[in-house]
Coordinates of C-alpha atoms and ligand atoms in Angstrom, one line a residue:
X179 CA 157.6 63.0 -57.6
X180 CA 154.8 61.0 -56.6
X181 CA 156.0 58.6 -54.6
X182 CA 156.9 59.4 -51.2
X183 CA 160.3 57.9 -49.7
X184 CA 160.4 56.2 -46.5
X185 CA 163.8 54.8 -44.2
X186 CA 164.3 53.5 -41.4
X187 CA 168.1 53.1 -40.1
X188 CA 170.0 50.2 -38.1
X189 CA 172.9 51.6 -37.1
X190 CA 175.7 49.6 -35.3
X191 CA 178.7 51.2 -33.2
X192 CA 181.3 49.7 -31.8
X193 CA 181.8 50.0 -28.3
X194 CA 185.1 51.8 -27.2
X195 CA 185.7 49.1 -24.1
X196 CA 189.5 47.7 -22.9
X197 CA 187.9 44.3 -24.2
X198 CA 185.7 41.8 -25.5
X199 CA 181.5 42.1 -24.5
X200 CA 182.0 38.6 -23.1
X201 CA 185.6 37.4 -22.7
X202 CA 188.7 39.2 -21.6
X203 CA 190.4 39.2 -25.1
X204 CA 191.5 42.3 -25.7
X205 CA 189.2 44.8 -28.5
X206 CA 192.3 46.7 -30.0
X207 CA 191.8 47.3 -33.7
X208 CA 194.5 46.5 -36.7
X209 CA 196.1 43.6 -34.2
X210 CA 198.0 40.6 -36.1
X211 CA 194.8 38.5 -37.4
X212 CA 193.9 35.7 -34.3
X213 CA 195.9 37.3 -31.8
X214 CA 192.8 38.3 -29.9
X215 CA 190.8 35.3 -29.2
X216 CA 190.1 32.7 -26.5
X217 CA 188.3 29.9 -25.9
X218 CA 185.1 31.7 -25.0
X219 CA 185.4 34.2 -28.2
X220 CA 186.2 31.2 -30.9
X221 CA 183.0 29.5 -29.1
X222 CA 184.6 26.2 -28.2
X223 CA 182.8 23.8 -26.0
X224 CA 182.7 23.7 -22.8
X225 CA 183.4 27.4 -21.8
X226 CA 181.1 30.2 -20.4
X227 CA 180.3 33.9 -21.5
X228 CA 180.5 36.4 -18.8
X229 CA 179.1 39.6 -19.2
X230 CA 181.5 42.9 -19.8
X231 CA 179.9 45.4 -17.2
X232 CA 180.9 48.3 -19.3
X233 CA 179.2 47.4 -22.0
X234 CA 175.9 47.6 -19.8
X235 CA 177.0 50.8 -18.3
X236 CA 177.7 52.5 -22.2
X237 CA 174.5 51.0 -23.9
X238 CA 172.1 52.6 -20.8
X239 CA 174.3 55.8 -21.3
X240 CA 173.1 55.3 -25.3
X241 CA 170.1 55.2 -24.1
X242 CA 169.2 58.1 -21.7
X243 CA 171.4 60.3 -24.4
X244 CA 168.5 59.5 -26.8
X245 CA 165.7 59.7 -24.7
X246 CA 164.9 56.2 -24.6
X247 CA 163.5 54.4 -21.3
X248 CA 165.6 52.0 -19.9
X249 CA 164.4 48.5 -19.6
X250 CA 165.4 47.6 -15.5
X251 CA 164.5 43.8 -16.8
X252 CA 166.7 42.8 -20.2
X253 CA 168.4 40.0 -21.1
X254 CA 170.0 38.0 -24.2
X255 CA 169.4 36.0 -26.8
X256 CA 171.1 33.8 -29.8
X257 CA 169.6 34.9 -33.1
X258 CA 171.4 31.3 -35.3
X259 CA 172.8 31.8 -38.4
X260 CA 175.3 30.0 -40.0
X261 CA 178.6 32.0 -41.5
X262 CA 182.6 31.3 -41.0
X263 CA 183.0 34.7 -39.6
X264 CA 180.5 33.4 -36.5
X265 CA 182.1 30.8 -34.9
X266 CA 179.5 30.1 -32.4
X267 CA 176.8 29.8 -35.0
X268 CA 174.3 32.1 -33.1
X269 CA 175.0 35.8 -32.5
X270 CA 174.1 36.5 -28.9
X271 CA 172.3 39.9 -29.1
X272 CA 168.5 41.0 -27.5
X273 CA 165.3 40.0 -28.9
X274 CA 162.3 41.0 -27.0
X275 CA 164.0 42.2 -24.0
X276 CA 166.3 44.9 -25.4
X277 CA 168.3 47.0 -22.5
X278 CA 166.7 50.8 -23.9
X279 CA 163.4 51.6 -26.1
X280 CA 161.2 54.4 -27.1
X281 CA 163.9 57.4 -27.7
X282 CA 163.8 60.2 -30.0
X283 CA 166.5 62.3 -31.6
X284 CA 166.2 66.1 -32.8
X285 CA 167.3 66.4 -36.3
X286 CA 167.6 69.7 -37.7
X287 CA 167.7 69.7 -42.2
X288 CA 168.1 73.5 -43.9
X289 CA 167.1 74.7 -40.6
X290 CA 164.0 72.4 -40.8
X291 CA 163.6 70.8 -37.0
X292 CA 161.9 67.4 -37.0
X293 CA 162.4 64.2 -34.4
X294 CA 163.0 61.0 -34.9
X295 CA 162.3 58.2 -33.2
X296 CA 163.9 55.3 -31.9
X297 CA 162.6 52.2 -31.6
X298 CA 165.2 50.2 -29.2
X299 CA 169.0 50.0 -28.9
X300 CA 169.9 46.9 -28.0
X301 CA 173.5 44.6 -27.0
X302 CA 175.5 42.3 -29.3
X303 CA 178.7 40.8 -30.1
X304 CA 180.4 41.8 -33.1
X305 CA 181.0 39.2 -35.8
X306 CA 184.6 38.0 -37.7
X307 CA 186.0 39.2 -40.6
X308 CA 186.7 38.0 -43.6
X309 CA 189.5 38.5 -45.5
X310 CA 189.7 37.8 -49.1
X311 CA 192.7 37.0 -51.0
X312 CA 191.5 39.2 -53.3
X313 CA 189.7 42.6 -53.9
X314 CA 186.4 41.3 -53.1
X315 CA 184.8 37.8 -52.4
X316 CA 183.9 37.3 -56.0
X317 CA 187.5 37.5 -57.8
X318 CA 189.2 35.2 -54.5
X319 CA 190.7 32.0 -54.5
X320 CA 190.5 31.6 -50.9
X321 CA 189.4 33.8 -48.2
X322 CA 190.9 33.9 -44.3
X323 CA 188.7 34.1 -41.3
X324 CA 190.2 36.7 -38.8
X325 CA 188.3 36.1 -35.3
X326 CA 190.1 39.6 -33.4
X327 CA 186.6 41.2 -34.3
X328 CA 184.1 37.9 -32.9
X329 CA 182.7 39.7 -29.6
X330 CA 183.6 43.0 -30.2
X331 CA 180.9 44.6 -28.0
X332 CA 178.2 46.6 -30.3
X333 CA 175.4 48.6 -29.6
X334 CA 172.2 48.4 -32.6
X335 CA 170.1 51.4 -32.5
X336 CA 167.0 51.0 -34.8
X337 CA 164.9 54.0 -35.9
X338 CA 161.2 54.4 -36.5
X339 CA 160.8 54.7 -40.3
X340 CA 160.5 58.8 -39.7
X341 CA 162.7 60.1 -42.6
X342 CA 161.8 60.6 -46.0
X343 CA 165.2 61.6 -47.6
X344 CA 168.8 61.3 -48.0
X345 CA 169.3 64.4 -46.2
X346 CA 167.6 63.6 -43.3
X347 CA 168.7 59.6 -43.1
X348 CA 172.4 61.9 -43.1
X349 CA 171.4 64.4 -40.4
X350 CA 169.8 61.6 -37.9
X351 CA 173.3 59.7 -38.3
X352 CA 175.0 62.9 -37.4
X353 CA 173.6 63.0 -34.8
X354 CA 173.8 60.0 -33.4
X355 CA 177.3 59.6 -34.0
X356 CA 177.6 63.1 -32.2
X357 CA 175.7 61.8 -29.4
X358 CA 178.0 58.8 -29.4
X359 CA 181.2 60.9 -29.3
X360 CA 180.1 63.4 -26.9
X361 CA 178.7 60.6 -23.8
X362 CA 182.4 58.8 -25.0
X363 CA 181.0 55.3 -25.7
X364 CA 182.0 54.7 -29.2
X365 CA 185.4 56.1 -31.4
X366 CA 182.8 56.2 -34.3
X367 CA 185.9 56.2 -37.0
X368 CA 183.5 54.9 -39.9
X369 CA 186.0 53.9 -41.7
X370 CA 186.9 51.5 -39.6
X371 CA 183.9 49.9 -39.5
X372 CA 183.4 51.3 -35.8
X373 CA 180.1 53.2 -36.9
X374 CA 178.0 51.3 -39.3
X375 CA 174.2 51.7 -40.7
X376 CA 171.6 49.3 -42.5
X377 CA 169.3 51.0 -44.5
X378 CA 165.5 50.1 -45.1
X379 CA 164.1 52.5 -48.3
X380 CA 160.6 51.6 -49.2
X381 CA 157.9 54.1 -51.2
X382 CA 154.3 55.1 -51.1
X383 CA 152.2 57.1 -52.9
X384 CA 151.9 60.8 -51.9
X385 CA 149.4 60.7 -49.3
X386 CA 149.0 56.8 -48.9
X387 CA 149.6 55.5 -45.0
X388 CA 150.5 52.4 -45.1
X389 CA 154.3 51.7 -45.7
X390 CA 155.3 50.1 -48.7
X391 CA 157.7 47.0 -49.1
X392 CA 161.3 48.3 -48.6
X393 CA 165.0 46.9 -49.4
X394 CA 167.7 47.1 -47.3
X395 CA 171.7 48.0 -47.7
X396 CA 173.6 46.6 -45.4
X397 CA 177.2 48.2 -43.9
X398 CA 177.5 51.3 -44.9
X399 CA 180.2 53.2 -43.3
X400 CA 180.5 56.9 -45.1
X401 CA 177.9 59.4 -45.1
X402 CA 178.6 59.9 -48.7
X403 CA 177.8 56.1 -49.6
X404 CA 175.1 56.8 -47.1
X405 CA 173.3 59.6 -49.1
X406 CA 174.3 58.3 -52.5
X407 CA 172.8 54.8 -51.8
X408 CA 169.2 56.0 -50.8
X409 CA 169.0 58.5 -53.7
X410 CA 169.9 55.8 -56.2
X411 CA 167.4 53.3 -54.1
X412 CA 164.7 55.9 -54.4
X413 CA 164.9 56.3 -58.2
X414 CA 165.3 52.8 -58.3
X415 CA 162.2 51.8 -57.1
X416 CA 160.7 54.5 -58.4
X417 CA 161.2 53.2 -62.3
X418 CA 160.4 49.7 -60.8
X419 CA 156.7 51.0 -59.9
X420 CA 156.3 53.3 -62.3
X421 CA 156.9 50.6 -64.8
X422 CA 154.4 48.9 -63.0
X423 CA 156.4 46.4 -61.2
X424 CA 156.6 45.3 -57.6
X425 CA 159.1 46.1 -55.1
X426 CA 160.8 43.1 -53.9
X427 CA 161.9 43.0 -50.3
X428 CA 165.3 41.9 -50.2
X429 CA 169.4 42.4 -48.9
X430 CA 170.8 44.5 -51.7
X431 CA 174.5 45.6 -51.8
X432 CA 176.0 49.4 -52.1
X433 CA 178.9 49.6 -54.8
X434 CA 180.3 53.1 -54.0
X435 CA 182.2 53.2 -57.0
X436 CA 179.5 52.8 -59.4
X437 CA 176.6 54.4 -57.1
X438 CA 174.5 51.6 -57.6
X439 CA 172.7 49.1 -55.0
X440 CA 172.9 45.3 -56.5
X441 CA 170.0 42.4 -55.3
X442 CA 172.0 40.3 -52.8
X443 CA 169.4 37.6 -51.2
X444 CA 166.0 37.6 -50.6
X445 CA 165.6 39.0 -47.0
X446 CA 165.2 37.1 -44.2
X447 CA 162.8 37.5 -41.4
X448 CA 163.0 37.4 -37.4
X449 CA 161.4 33.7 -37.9
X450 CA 164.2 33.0 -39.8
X451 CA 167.2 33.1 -37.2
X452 CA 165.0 31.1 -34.3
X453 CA 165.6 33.4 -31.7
X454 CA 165.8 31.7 -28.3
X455 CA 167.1 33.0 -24.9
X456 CA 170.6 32.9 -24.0
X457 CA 170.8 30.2 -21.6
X458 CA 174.6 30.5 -20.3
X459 CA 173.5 34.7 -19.4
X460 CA 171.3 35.9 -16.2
X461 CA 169.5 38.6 -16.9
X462 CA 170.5 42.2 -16.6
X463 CA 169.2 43.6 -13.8
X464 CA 169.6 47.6 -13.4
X465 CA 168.0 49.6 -10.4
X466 CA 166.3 53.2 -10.6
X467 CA 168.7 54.3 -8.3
X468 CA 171.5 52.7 -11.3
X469 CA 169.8 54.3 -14.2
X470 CA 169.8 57.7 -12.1
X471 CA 173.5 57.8 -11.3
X472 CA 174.2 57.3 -15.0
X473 CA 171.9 60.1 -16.0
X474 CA 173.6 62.3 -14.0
X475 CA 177.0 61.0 -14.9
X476 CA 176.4 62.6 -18.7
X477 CA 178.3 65.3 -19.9
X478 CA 176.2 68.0 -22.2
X479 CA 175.1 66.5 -25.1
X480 CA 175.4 68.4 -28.9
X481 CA 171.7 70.0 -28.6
X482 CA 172.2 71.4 -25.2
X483 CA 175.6 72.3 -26.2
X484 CA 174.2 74.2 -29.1
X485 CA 171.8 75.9 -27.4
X486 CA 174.5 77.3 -25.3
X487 CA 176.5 78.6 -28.1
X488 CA 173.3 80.7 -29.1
X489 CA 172.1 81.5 -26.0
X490 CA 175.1 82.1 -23.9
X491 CA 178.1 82.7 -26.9
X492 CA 175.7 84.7 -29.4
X493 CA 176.3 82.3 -32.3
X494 CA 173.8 82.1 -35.4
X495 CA 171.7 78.7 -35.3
X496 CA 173.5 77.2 -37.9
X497 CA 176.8 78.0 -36.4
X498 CA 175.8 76.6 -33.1
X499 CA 175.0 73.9 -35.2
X500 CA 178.4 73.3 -37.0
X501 CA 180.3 73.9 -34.0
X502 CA 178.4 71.5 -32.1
X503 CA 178.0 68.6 -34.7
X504 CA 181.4 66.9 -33.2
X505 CA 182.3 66.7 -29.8
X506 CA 186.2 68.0 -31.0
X507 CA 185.0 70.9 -32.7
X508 CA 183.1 72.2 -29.8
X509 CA 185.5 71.3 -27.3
X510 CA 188.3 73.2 -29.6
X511 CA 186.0 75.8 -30.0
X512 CA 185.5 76.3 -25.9
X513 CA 188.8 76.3 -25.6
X514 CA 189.6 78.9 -28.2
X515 CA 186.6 81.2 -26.2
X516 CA 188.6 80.2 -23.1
X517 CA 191.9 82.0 -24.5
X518 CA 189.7 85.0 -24.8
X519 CA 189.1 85.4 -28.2
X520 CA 185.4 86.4 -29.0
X521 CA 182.8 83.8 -29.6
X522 CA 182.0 84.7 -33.3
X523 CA 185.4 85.4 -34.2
X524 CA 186.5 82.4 -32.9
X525 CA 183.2 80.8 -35.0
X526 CA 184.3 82.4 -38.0
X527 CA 187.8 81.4 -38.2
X528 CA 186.9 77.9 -36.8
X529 CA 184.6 77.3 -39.6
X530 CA 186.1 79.1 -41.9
X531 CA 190.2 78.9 -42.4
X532 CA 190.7 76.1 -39.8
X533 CA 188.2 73.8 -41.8
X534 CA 189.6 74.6 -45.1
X535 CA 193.0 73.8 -43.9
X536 CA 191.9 70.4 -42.4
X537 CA 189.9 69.5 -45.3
X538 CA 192.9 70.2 -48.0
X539 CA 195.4 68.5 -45.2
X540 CA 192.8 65.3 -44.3
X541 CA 193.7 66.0 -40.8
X542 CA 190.9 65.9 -38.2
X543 CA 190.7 69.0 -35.8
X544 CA 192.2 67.7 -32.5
X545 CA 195.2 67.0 -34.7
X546 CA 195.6 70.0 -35.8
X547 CA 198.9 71.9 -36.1
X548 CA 197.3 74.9 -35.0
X549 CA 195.8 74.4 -31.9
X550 CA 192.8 76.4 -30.1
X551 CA 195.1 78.4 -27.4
X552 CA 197.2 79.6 -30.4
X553 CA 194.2 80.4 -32.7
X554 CA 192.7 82.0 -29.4
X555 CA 195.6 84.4 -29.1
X556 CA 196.0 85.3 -33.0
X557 CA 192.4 86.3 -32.6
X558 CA 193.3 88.2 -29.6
X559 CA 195.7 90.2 -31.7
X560 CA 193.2 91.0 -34.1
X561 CA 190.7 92.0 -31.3
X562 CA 193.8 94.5 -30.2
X563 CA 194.2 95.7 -32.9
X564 CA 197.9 95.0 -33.7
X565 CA 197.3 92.7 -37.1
X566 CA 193.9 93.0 -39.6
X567 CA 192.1 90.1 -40.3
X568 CA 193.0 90.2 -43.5
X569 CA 197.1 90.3 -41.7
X570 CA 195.8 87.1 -39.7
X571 CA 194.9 85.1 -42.8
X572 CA 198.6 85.3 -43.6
X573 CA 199.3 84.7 -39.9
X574 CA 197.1 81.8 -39.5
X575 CA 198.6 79.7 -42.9
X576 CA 202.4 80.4 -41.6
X577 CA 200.9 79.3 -38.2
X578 CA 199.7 75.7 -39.8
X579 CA 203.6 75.4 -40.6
X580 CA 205.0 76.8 -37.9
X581 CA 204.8 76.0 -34.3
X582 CA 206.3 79.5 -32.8
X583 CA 203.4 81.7 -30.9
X584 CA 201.7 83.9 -33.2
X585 CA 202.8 86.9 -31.6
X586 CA 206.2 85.9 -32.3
X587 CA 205.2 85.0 -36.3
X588 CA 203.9 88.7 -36.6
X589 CA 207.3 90.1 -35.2
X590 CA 209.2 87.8 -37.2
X591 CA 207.6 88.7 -40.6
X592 CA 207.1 92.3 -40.0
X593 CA 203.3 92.6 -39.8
X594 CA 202.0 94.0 -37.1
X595 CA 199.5 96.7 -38.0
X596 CA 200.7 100.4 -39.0
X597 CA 198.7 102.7 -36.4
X598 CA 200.9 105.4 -36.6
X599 CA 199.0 108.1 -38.3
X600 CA 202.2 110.4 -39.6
X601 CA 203.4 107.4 -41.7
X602 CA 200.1 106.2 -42.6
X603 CA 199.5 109.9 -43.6
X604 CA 203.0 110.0 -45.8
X605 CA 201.3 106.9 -48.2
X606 CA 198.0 108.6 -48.4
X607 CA 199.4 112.0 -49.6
X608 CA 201.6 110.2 -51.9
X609 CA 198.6 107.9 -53.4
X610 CA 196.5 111.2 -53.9
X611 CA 199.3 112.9 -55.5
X612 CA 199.6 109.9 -58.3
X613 CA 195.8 108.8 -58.7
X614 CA 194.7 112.1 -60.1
X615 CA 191.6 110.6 -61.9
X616 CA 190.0 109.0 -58.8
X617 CA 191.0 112.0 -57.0
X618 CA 188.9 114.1 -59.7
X619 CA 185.9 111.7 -59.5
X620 CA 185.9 111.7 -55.8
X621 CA 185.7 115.5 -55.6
X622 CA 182.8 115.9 -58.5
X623 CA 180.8 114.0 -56.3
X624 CA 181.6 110.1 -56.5
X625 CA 182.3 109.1 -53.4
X626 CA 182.5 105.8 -54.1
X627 CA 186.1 106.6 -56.0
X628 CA 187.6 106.8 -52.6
X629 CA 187.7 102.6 -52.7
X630 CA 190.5 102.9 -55.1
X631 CA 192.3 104.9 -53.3
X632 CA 191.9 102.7 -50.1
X633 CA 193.0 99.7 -51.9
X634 CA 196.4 101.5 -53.2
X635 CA 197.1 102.8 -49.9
X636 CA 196.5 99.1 -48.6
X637 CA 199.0 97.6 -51.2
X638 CA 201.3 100.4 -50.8
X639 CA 202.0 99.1 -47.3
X640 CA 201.6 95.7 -48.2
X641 CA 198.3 95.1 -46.3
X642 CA 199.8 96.6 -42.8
X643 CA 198.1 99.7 -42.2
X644 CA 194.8 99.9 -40.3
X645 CA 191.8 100.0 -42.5
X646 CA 190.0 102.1 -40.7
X647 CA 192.5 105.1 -40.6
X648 CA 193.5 104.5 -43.8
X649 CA 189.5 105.8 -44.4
X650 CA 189.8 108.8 -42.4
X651 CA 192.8 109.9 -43.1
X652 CA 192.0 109.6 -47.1
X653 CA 188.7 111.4 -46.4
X654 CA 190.6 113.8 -44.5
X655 CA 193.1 114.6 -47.0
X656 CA 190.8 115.1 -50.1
X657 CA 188.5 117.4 -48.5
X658 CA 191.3 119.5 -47.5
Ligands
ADP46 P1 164.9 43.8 -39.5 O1 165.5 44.6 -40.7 O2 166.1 43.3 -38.7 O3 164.0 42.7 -39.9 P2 162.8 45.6 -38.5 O4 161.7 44.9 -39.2 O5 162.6 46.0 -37.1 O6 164.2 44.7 -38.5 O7 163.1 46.9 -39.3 C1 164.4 47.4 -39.4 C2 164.4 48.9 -39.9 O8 163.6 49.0 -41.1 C3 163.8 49.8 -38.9 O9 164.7 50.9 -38.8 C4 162.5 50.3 -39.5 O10 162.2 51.6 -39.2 C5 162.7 50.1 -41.0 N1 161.5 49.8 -41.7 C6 160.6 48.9 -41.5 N2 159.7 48.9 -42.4 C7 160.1 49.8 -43.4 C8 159.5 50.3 -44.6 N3 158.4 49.7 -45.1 N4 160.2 51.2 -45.2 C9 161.3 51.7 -44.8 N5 161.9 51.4 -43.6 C10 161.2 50.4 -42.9
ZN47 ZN1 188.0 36.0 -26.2
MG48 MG1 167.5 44.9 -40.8

């Protein structure tokens, strides 16, 4: 392709505070529509904001976890707009003033490392939502106005323009929203709208600097609509130019059934929403001594936590990485290592049974039926010795049905390893005795016969006997 790609990111996350950013109304989600409001939240006259102190203390955590410098001077201001889901008519968010600026994240693509930067995160109030009597605001006869979301603290983090594909628009949000999770600021369920990203895509030609006009797709809450909605912008504007059009800046919309992005409006600029300063809100103040007690109130955060993993646990990079990329899959994985399992065993079937299990089952891990001391101790008795891993594959998916200890579920189903080397002796004699033709190719020279052999002796006792005996005492039965 000739054209470069070029995106930027606005992403919005809900703050997980008890309630509203500037009113006591409570910020519980799925609540009867207009149970959570008040006078200050529905922006009658007459009535004062006050600020949420939490939602200062989790926007500078935001900040420090993304490298950003905290701005000891901020304050608000009302970006006006007219819409029924903003009662108020202005949005009180920052402008120029913006609590944290000037971060960078570490995004990691096919083992390709490469930073991003932030440009500022910034305060706001969520907006209302409408609800339409129908399927979307187009096929409605009427729509509702439910005000339970109107000062629902957010935090906006804006990017530099540093990625220059899908893949890495994905990654960077990854990571964020791991970032988000681990410092315990934000639930991040994207579904419900608690993680959300506007997307800027613009080309250039290979090699040109200067940034070319972009459009932007607002709300998108999956990384699949996410991915999809850049690559179909990029080929987009790509036929555009190559046709030798001109990109229009505007809003377009994401339909993630078809897969297509739709013009919306022509997009607005900051001149647009007369930004002014907030006048019913002093300005937020925060001390050295402030921003130094929060930096040392963070946990670890997903890089340092995979470095650890590597480092400290001997797991591959891009296990680490896996492992890391949710703050529940590493804490489940700690706690598995805790048990006493072994690191990479406790990688492997983390990333690799668990996972599958989850996927086919939509449960998320910290749900899930089998939890990490019980996946720590079936490891353990594959570590021991008394079932194969191939046993513990059967193990594990009676496990996800059954809550009994896995010790117990090897008992009960008769499959704790055969080590005893008379009876594993009485199969292999028996297997020689009725597979003359491996036997024959095995003794003219073809070793690799022996394999069939294994595998009868295997199925013979129904997967139980160990492996690794099962080998010698084959090898020591044919050469005698
Ligand atoms: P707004 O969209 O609110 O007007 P900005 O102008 O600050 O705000 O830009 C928003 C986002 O768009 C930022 O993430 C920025 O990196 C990105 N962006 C700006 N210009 C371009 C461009 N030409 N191509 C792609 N992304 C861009
Ligand atoms: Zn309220
Ligand atoms: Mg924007």
């Amino acid at each position: 392709m000739k054209y470069e790609a070029v995106i930027g990111l606005e992403i919005h996350s809900e703050l997980k505070t008890d309630t509203k950013i500037f009113c006591g109304c409570k910020t519980t989600f799925g609540a009867e529509q207009n149970t959570h409001v008040c006078p200050v939240c529905l922006g009658l006259p007459g009535v004062l904001p006050a600020v949420n102190k939490k939602v200062v203390e989790f926007a500078i955590k935001a900040g420090l976890a993304t490298g950003c410098t905290i701005n000891k001077y901020s304050k608000f201001d009302r970006k006006n707009y007219y819409y029924p889901d903003l009662p108020k008519n202005w949005q009180t968010s920052q402008y120029d003033l913006p609590i944290a600026e000037h971060g960078a994240v570490e995004i990691d693509v096919d083992g390709q490392k490469k930073t991003i930067r932030l440009t500022r995160i910034h305060m706001e109030e969520d907006a209302g939502k409408l609800v339409h009597s129908g399927a979307t605001i187009k096929d409605s006869a009427a729509s509702n106005v439910d005000y339970n979301r109107t000062g629902v603290p957010l935090i906006e983090i804006v990017s530099e323009p540093d990625m220059r594909s899908a893949a890495e628009a994905r990654a960077y949000m990854e990571k964020i929203k791991a970032i988000l999770e681990y410092i315990d600021v934000s639930n991040c369920h994207m579904e419900e709208g608690n993680l959300r990203a506007d997307i800027n895509v613009s080309l250039r030609p290979v090699g040109q600097k200067e940034l070319g006009t972009r459009t932007e797709m607002k709300n998108i809450n999956s990384f699949k609509a996410l991915e999809d909605a850049i690559n179909y912008e990029i080929e987009r504007q790509a036929e555009v130019l190559d046709d030798g059009g001109v990109i229009v800046q505007e809003t377009r919309t994401f339909d993630p059934e078809r897969g297509v992005t739709l013009s919306m409006r022509s997009k607005e600029d900051a001149h647009d929403y007369r930004y002014m300063p907030e006048p019913d809100l002093p300005p937020i103040i925060t001390t050295d001594e402030e921003i130094e007690n929060y930096r040392k109130s963070l946990p670890e955060l997903p890089d340092a936590a995979a470095a650890r993993l590597q480092n400290e646990l001997g797991l591959s990079a891009y296990d680490a990485g896996v492992i890391t990329s949710s703050r529940q899959s590493a804490e489940y994985f700690d706690a598995t290592v805790k048990e006493g399992a072994d690191a990479k065993l406790a990688a492997n079937w983390i990333m690799g049974d668990l996972a599958k299990n989850l996927n086919a089952d939509g449960i998320t891990i910290e749900n899930s039926p089998v939890d990490a001391k019980r996946l720590g101790e079936m490891i353990k008795l594959i570590e021991k010795g008394t079932i194969s891993s191939k046993i513990g594959k059967k193990v594990f998916a009676e496990m996800w049905k059954n809550p009994d200890p896995p010790e117990k579920i090897v008992k009960d189903l008769g499959l704790v390893q055969i080590t005893d080397t008379a009876a594993i002796e009485a199969i292999v004699k028996e297997v020689i005795a009725k597979n003359e033709k491996a036997v024959a190719d095995y003794k003219s020279g073809n070793k690799k016969a022996i394999g069939a052999l294994v595998g009868q002796v295997m199925k013979a006792s129904k997967g139980k006997a160990n492996p690794q005996m099962v080998n010698e005492l084959l090898a020591k039965n044919l050469e005698g």
